[in-house]
CSV table of C-alpha atoms in Angstrom, one decimal:
chain,number,residue,atom,x,y,z
A,1,MET,CA,-168.2,-76.0,-103.3
A,2,PRO,CA,-171.6,-76.6,-105.0
A,3,LEU,CA,-174.3,-74.1,-104.1
A,4,ASP,CA,-176.5,-76.9,-102.7
A,5,VAL,CA,-173.8,-78.1,-100.3
A,6,ALA,CA,-176.3,-77.7,-97.4
A,7,GLN,CA,-178.5,-80.5,-98.8
A,8,ASP,CA,-175.7,-82.8,-100.0
A,9,PRO,CA,-172.0,-82.0,-99.5
A,10,TYR,CA,-171.1,-84.3,-102.3
A,11,ALA,CA,-173.6,-83.0,-104.8
A,12,VAL,CA,-172.4,-82.4,-108.4
A,13,PRO,CA,-174.3,-79.9,-110.6
A,14,GLU,CA,-176.3,-81.7,-113.2
A,15,GLU,CA,-174.4,-80.2,-116.2
A,16,LEU,CA,-171.1,-81.4,-114.7
A,17,ALA,CA,-172.1,-84.9,-113.5
A,18,ALA,CA,-171.6,-86.7,-116.9
A,19,ARG,CA,-168.0,-85.5,-117.1
A,20,VAL,CA,-167.3,-86.3,-113.5
A,21,ASP,CA,-168.5,-89.9,-114.1
A,22,ALA,CA,-166.8,-90.3,-117.5
A,23,LEU,CA,-163.5,-89.4,-115.9
A,24,ASP,CA,-164.1,-91.4,-112.7
A,25,LEU,CA,-163.8,-88.4,-110.4
A,26,ARG,CA,-166.4,-89.1,-107.7
A,27,ARG,CA,-163.7,-90.3,-105.2
A,28,ASN,CA,-161.7,-87.1,-105.8
A,29,ILE,CA,-164.8,-85.0,-105.0
A,30,VAL,CA,-165.2,-86.9,-101.7
A,31,ASP,CA,-161.6,-86.1,-100.9
A,32,LEU,CA,-162.1,-82.4,-101.7
A,33,VAL,CA,-165.2,-82.2,-99.6
A,34,ASP,CA,-163.9,-84.2,-96.6
A,35,GLU,CA,-160.2,-83.4,-96.6
A,36,GLY,CA,-159.8,-80.2,-98.7
A,37,TYR,CA,-157.4,-81.8,-101.2
A,38,THR,CA,-157.0,-84.7,-103.6
A,39,VAL,CA,-154.5,-86.4,-105.9
A,40,ILE,CA,-155.4,-86.6,-109.6
A,41,ARG,CA,-154.0,-89.3,-111.9
A,42,ASP,CA,-154.7,-88.1,-115.4
A,43,PRO,CA,-153.2,-90.0,-118.4
A,44,LYS,CA,-152.4,-86.7,-120.1
A,45,ALA,CA,-150.5,-85.4,-117.1
A,46,ILE,CA,-148.6,-88.6,-116.6
A,47,ALA,CA,-147.5,-88.6,-120.2
A,48,MET,CA,-146.2,-85.0,-120.2
A,49,ALA,CA,-144.5,-85.1,-116.7
A,50,ASP,CA,-140.9,-85.2,-118.1
A,51,GLU,CA,-141.6,-82.5,-120.6
A,52,VAL,CA,-143.1,-80.2,-117.9
A,53,ARG,CA,-140.1,-80.8,-115.7
A,54,GLU,CA,-137.7,-80.0,-118.5
A,55,ALA,CA,-139.6,-76.8,-119.3
A,56,ILE,CA,-139.5,-75.6,-115.7
A,57,ILE,CA,-135.8,-76.2,-115.5
A,58,ARG,CA,-135.3,-74.2,-118.8
A,59,CYS,CA,-137.4,-71.3,-117.5
A,60,VAL,CA,-136.6,-71.1,-113.8
A,61,PRO,CA,-133.0,-70.2,-112.9
A,62,ALA,CA,-130.9,-72.9,-111.1
A,63,PRO,CA,-131.3,-72.4,-107.4
A,64,PRO,CA,-128.4,-71.5,-105.1
A,65,GLU,CA,-127.6,-74.0,-102.5
A,66,ALA,CA,-130.6,-74.7,-100.3
A,67,LYS,CA,-132.7,-72.0,-101.9
A,68,ALA,CA,-136.0,-72.4,-103.8
A,69,PRO,CA,-136.3,-69.8,-106.6
A,70,THR,CA,-139.6,-69.4,-108.2
A,71,ARG,CA,-140.5,-67.8,-111.6
A,72,PHE,CA,-144.0,-66.4,-112.3
A,73,THR,CA,-146.0,-65.6,-115.4
A,74,LEU,CA,-144.8,-68.7,-117.2
A,75,LEU,CA,-147.8,-69.6,-119.4
A,76,ASP,CA,-146.4,-68.3,-122.7
A,77,GLN,CA,-142.8,-69.4,-122.0
A,78,ASP,CA,-143.3,-73.0,-123.3
A,79,PRO,CA,-146.2,-74.7,-125.1
A,80,ILE,CA,-146.3,-77.5,-122.6
A,81,PHE,CA,-147.5,-75.1,-119.9
A,82,ALA,CA,-150.7,-74.4,-121.8
A,83,GLU,CA,-151.2,-78.2,-122.0
A,84,ALA,CA,-150.6,-78.7,-118.3
A,85,VAL,CA,-153.2,-76.1,-117.1
A,86,THR,CA,-155.9,-77.7,-119.3
A,87,THR,CA,-155.5,-81.3,-118.1
A,88,PRO,CA,-159.1,-82.7,-118.5
A,89,LYS,CA,-159.5,-84.1,-115.0
A,90,LEU,CA,-158.1,-81.0,-113.4
A,91,LEU,CA,-160.4,-78.7,-115.3
A,92,VAL,CA,-163.5,-80.7,-114.3
A,93,LEU,CA,-162.6,-80.6,-110.6
A,94,VAL,CA,-161.7,-76.9,-110.8
A,95,GLU,CA,-165.2,-76.3,-112.2
A,96,TYR,CA,-166.7,-78.4,-109.4
A,97,LEU,CA,-164.9,-76.1,-106.8
A,98,LEU,CA,-165.2,-72.7,-108.5
A,99,GLY,CA,-168.2,-73.0,-110.8
A,100,ARG,CA,-168.5,-72.5,-114.6
A,101,GLY,CA,-166.2,-69.9,-116.2
A,102,ALA,CA,-163.5,-70.2,-113.6
A,103,LEU,CA,-160.4,-68.1,-114.4
A,104,PHE,CA,-156.8,-69.0,-114.6
A,105,SER,CA,-155.0,-66.8,-112.1
A,106,GLN,CA,-151.3,-67.7,-111.8
A,107,LEU,CA,-148.7,-70.1,-113.2
A,108,SER,CA,-145.3,-70.4,-111.5
A,109,GLY,CA,-142.5,-73.0,-111.5
A,110,SER,CA,-140.2,-73.7,-108.6
A,111,ARG,CA,-137.0,-75.7,-108.0
A,112,ARG,CA,-136.1,-76.7,-104.4
A,113,ARG,CA,-132.8,-78.3,-103.4
A,114,PRO,CA,-131.9,-80.0,-100.1
A,115,GLY,CA,-131.9,-77.8,-97.1
A,116,PRO,CA,-133.9,-76.7,-94.0
A,117,GLN,CA,-136.1,-74.1,-95.8
A,118,SER,CA,-139.8,-74.8,-96.1
A,119,LEU,CA,-142.9,-72.9,-96.9
A,120,GLY,CA,-144.9,-71.9,-93.9
A,121,LEU,CA,-148.4,-73.1,-93.1
A,122,HIS,CA,-151.0,-70.9,-94.9
A,123,ALA,CA,-154.3,-70.9,-96.8
A,124,ASP,CA,-154.3,-69.7,-100.4
A,125,ASN,CA,-157.2,-67.4,-99.7
A,126,SER,CA,-154.6,-64.9,-98.6
A,127,TRP,CA,-156.3,-62.0,-100.3
A,128,PHE,CA,-159.5,-62.4,-98.2
A,129,PRO,CA,-160.2,-61.9,-94.5
A,130,ALA,CA,-161.8,-64.6,-92.4
A,131,PRO,CA,-164.4,-66.1,-92.2
A,132,PHE,CA,-164.1,-67.4,-95.8
A,133,PRO,CA,-167.4,-68.0,-97.6
A,134,GLU,CA,-168.9,-71.5,-97.7
A,135,TRP,CA,-168.3,-71.6,-101.5
A,136,GLU,CA,-164.7,-71.8,-102.7
A,137,ILE,CA,-162.8,-68.7,-103.9
A,138,THR,CA,-159.6,-70.3,-105.3
A,139,ALA,CA,-158.1,-73.6,-106.1
A,140,THR,CA,-154.4,-74.6,-106.6
A,141,GLY,CA,-153.1,-77.5,-108.7
A,142,CYS,CA,-149.5,-78.7,-108.0
A,143,PHE,CA,-148.1,-80.7,-111.0
A,144,VAL,CA,-145.7,-83.3,-109.6
A,145,THR,CA,-142.7,-83.9,-111.8
A,146,ASP,CA,-140.8,-85.9,-109.2
A,147,GLU,CA,-142.3,-88.3,-106.7
A,148,PHE,CA,-143.8,-86.5,-103.7
A,149,THR,CA,-142.8,-87.9,-100.3
A,150,GLN,CA,-142.1,-86.2,-97.0
A,151,GLU,CA,-138.3,-86.6,-97.6
A,152,SER,CA,-138.5,-85.2,-101.1
A,153,GLY,CA,-140.1,-81.9,-99.8
A,154,ALA,CA,-143.7,-82.7,-100.6
A,155,THR,CA,-146.6,-80.4,-99.9
A,156,LEU,CA,-147.9,-80.8,-96.3
A,157,VAL,CA,-151.6,-80.4,-95.6
A,158,ILE,CA,-153.7,-80.4,-92.4
A,159,PRO,CA,-156.8,-82.4,-93.7
A,160,GLY,CA,-160.2,-80.9,-92.9
A,161,THR,CA,-159.0,-77.4,-92.0
A,162,HIS,CA,-160.9,-75.9,-95.0
A,163,LYS,CA,-164.0,-76.4,-92.9
A,164,LEU,CA,-162.7,-73.8,-90.4
A,165,ARG,CA,-162.9,-71.1,-93.0
A,166,ALA,CA,-160.0,-69.1,-91.5
A,167,HIS,CA,-156.3,-68.5,-91.8
A,168,PRO,CA,-154.2,-70.7,-89.5
A,169,PRO,CA,-153.4,-69.2,-86.1
A,170,LYS,CA,-149.9,-68.8,-84.9
A,171,ASP,CA,-149.9,-71.9,-82.7
A,172,ARG,CA,-150.8,-74.2,-85.6
A,173,ARG,CA,-148.3,-72.5,-87.9
A,174,GLU,CA,-145.6,-73.3,-85.3
A,175,SER,CA,-146.7,-76.8,-84.2
A,176,LEU,CA,-148.1,-78.1,-87.6
A,177,GLU,CA,-150.3,-80.3,-85.5
A,178,GLY,CA,-152.2,-82.8,-87.7
A,179,ALA,CA,-150.0,-82.2,-90.8
A,180,VAL,CA,-149.5,-85.0,-93.3
A,181,PRO,CA,-147.5,-85.1,-96.5
A,182,ILE,CA,-149.3,-85.4,-99.8
A,183,VAL,CA,-147.7,-88.6,-101.2
A,184,ALA,CA,-148.0,-88.8,-104.9
A,185,PRO,CA,-146.2,-90.4,-107.8
A,186,LYS,CA,-144.6,-88.5,-110.7
A,187,GLY,CA,-147.1,-87.2,-113.1
A,188,SER,CA,-149.8,-86.6,-110.5
A,189,ILE,CA,-151.6,-83.3,-109.9
A,190,CYS,CA,-152.3,-82.4,-106.3
A,191,LEU,CA,-155.4,-80.2,-106.1
A,192,TRP,CA,-156.6,-78.3,-103.0
A,193,ASN,CA,-159.1,-75.6,-102.3
A,194,GLY,CA,-158.0,-72.1,-101.2
A,195,SER,CA,-159.3,-72.6,-97.6
A,196,VAL,CA,-157.2,-75.7,-96.6
A,197,TRP,CA,-154.1,-75.1,-94.5
A,198,HIS,CA,-150.9,-76.3,-96.3
A,199,GLY,CA,-147.2,-75.7,-96.7
A,200,ASN,CA,-144.3,-78.0,-97.5
A,201,TYR,CA,-141.6,-80.1,-95.9
A,202,PRO,CA,-137.9,-79.4,-96.3
A,203,ARG,CA,-136.2,-81.5,-99.0
A,204,ARG,CA,-133.9,-84.1,-97.4
A,205,LEU,CA,-133.0,-86.0,-100.6
A,206,PRO,CA,-130.3,-85.2,-103.2
A,207,GLY,CA,-131.5,-83.5,-106.4
A,208,GLU,CA,-134.3,-81.0,-106.9
A,209,ARG,CA,-138.0,-80.8,-106.2
A,210,VAL,CA,-139.4,-79.4,-109.5
A,211,VAL,CA,-143.0,-78.3,-109.4
A,212,LEU,CA,-145.5,-76.4,-111.6
A,213,HIS,CA,-148.0,-74.4,-109.5
A,214,MET,CA,-151.4,-73.6,-111.2
A,215,THR,CA,-153.9,-71.4,-109.5
A,216,TYR,CA,-157.5,-70.8,-110.5
A,217,THR,CA,-160.2,-68.4,-109.2
A,218,ARG,CA,-163.9,-67.9,-109.4
A,219,VAL,CA,-165.0,-65.7,-112.3
A,220,GLY,CA,-166.5,-63.0,-110.0
A,221,MET,CA,-163.2,-62.2,-108.4
A,222,GLN,CA,-162.3,-59.3,-110.7
A,223,PRO,CA,-163.5,-55.8,-111.6
A,224,ILE,CA,-166.2,-55.5,-114.2
A,225,GLU,CA,-164.3,-52.6,-115.9
A,226,THR,CA,-160.7,-51.9,-116.5
A,227,TYR,CA,-159.1,-48.4,-116.5
A,228,ASP,CA,-155.6,-49.4,-117.4
A,229,HIS,CA,-155.7,-46.8,-120.2
A,230,LEU,CA,-155.6,-43.9,-117.8
A,231,ASP,CA,-152.1,-42.4,-117.5
A,232,GLU,CA,-150.6,-40.8,-114.4
A,233,ALA,CA,-151.5,-37.3,-115.6
A,234,TRP,CA,-155.2,-38.2,-115.3
A,235,PHE,CA,-154.8,-38.7,-111.5
A,236,ALA,CA,-153.3,-35.3,-111.0
A,237,GLY,CA,-155.4,-33.2,-108.7
A,238,LYS,CA,-157.9,-36.0,-108.0
A,239,ASP,CA,-158.6,-37.8,-104.7
A,240,PRO,CA,-155.6,-39.8,-103.6
A,241,ALA,CA,-157.9,-42.8,-102.9
A,242,LEU,CA,-158.4,-43.2,-106.7
A,243,PRO,CA,-155.1,-45.0,-107.5
A,244,THR,CA,-155.9,-47.7,-104.9
A,245,LEU,CA,-159.5,-48.0,-106.1
A,246,LEU,CA,-158.3,-48.6,-109.6
A,247,GLY,CA,-155.6,-51.2,-108.6
A,248,ARG,CA,-152.5,-49.0,-109.1
A,249,HIS,CA,-151.3,-50.0,-105.7
A,250,ASN,CA,-152.3,-53.6,-106.0
A,251,PHE,CA,-150.1,-56.7,-106.4
A,252,LEU,CA,-152.8,-58.5,-108.3
A,253,GLY,CA,-153.4,-58.5,-112.0
A,254,ARG,CA,-149.8,-57.8,-113.0
A,255,ARG,CA,-146.8,-59.5,-114.7
A,256,HIS,CA,-144.6,-60.7,-111.9
A,257,GLY,CA,-140.9,-61.4,-111.7
A,258,TRP,CA,-140.5,-61.0,-108.0
A,259,LYS,CA,-138.5,-57.8,-108.3
A,260,GLU,CA,-138.3,-55.5,-105.3
A,261,ASN,CA,-141.3,-53.5,-106.5
A,262,ASP,CA,-143.3,-56.7,-106.6
A,263,ARG,CA,-142.5,-57.5,-103.0
A,264,GLU,CA,-143.5,-54.0,-101.9
A,265,LEU,CA,-146.8,-54.2,-103.8
A,266,LEU,CA,-147.4,-57.6,-102.1
A,267,LYS,CA,-146.9,-56.1,-98.7
A,268,GLU,CA,-149.1,-53.1,-99.5
A,269,THR,CA,-151.9,-55.3,-100.8
A,270,TYR,CA,-151.8,-57.5,-97.7
A,271,LEU,CA,-152.1,-54.4,-95.5
A,272,GLN,CA,-155.0,-53.1,-97.6
A,273,VAL,CA,-156.9,-56.3,-97.0
A,274,HIS,CA,-155.9,-57.3,-93.5
A,275,GLY,CA,-154.3,-54.3,-91.7
A,276,PRO,CA,-151.0,-54.2,-89.9
A,277,GLY,CA,-149.6,-57.4,-88.3
A,278,PHE,CA,-151.3,-59.9,-90.7
A,279,ARG,CA,-149.3,-63.0,-91.8
A,280,THR,CA,-150.4,-66.3,-93.2
């Protein structure tokens, strides 16, 4: 959120205002401030929706029955992905949420077939303990290549929960009280901030839900220096805390394929941040 949110929750930095108005994004900003999410209709995204869908299908293996496989680190797998993550309206709203110099964090594609499975309620600020800061840490854009409805397996969101600045408690994860589907036509980009509680509905229709997930983060959320050049021999005889301090036991900042080692690193990183028993 803008740094002067205390004075005006809808304030737009002066250097961004002209682009916001040129692209007619004031209504989207009201949505983000009030509800925690918005639906973007950008001509560039609408025009490329079929191509994005086809590229995801080429790059992400066909799902087994009722499963929803996801492939990560997709940016260099097809030129259309670089086009998708730089959609003009999306980038302006990402800058509004995360400030100038925001970083691209993750690109993944998913394919979901009919079945009872659904993604549990969570906030994307999974790497941070509550309370979250008043300014946003992360933002996620969901490129809709098929119409989003509850029956099609759309993202669900509990509007306004970003204001709680916390992870959803167990009772809300189970009841989904207040949840609504993000209804959006093909070619839309659904954007939400990292604090809002969301998940998705099971797909009830024939065919597949094919989605490109684009995550951005604030520029300060990274080390100033990198020590990737240090080999394992360098750590010999040194304090065992050093590998963790230098990210060797960290899920973040890697090329992911969701192999078993990725899952173990994911669990270990959650434990580092939140301690035993945490779940989003």
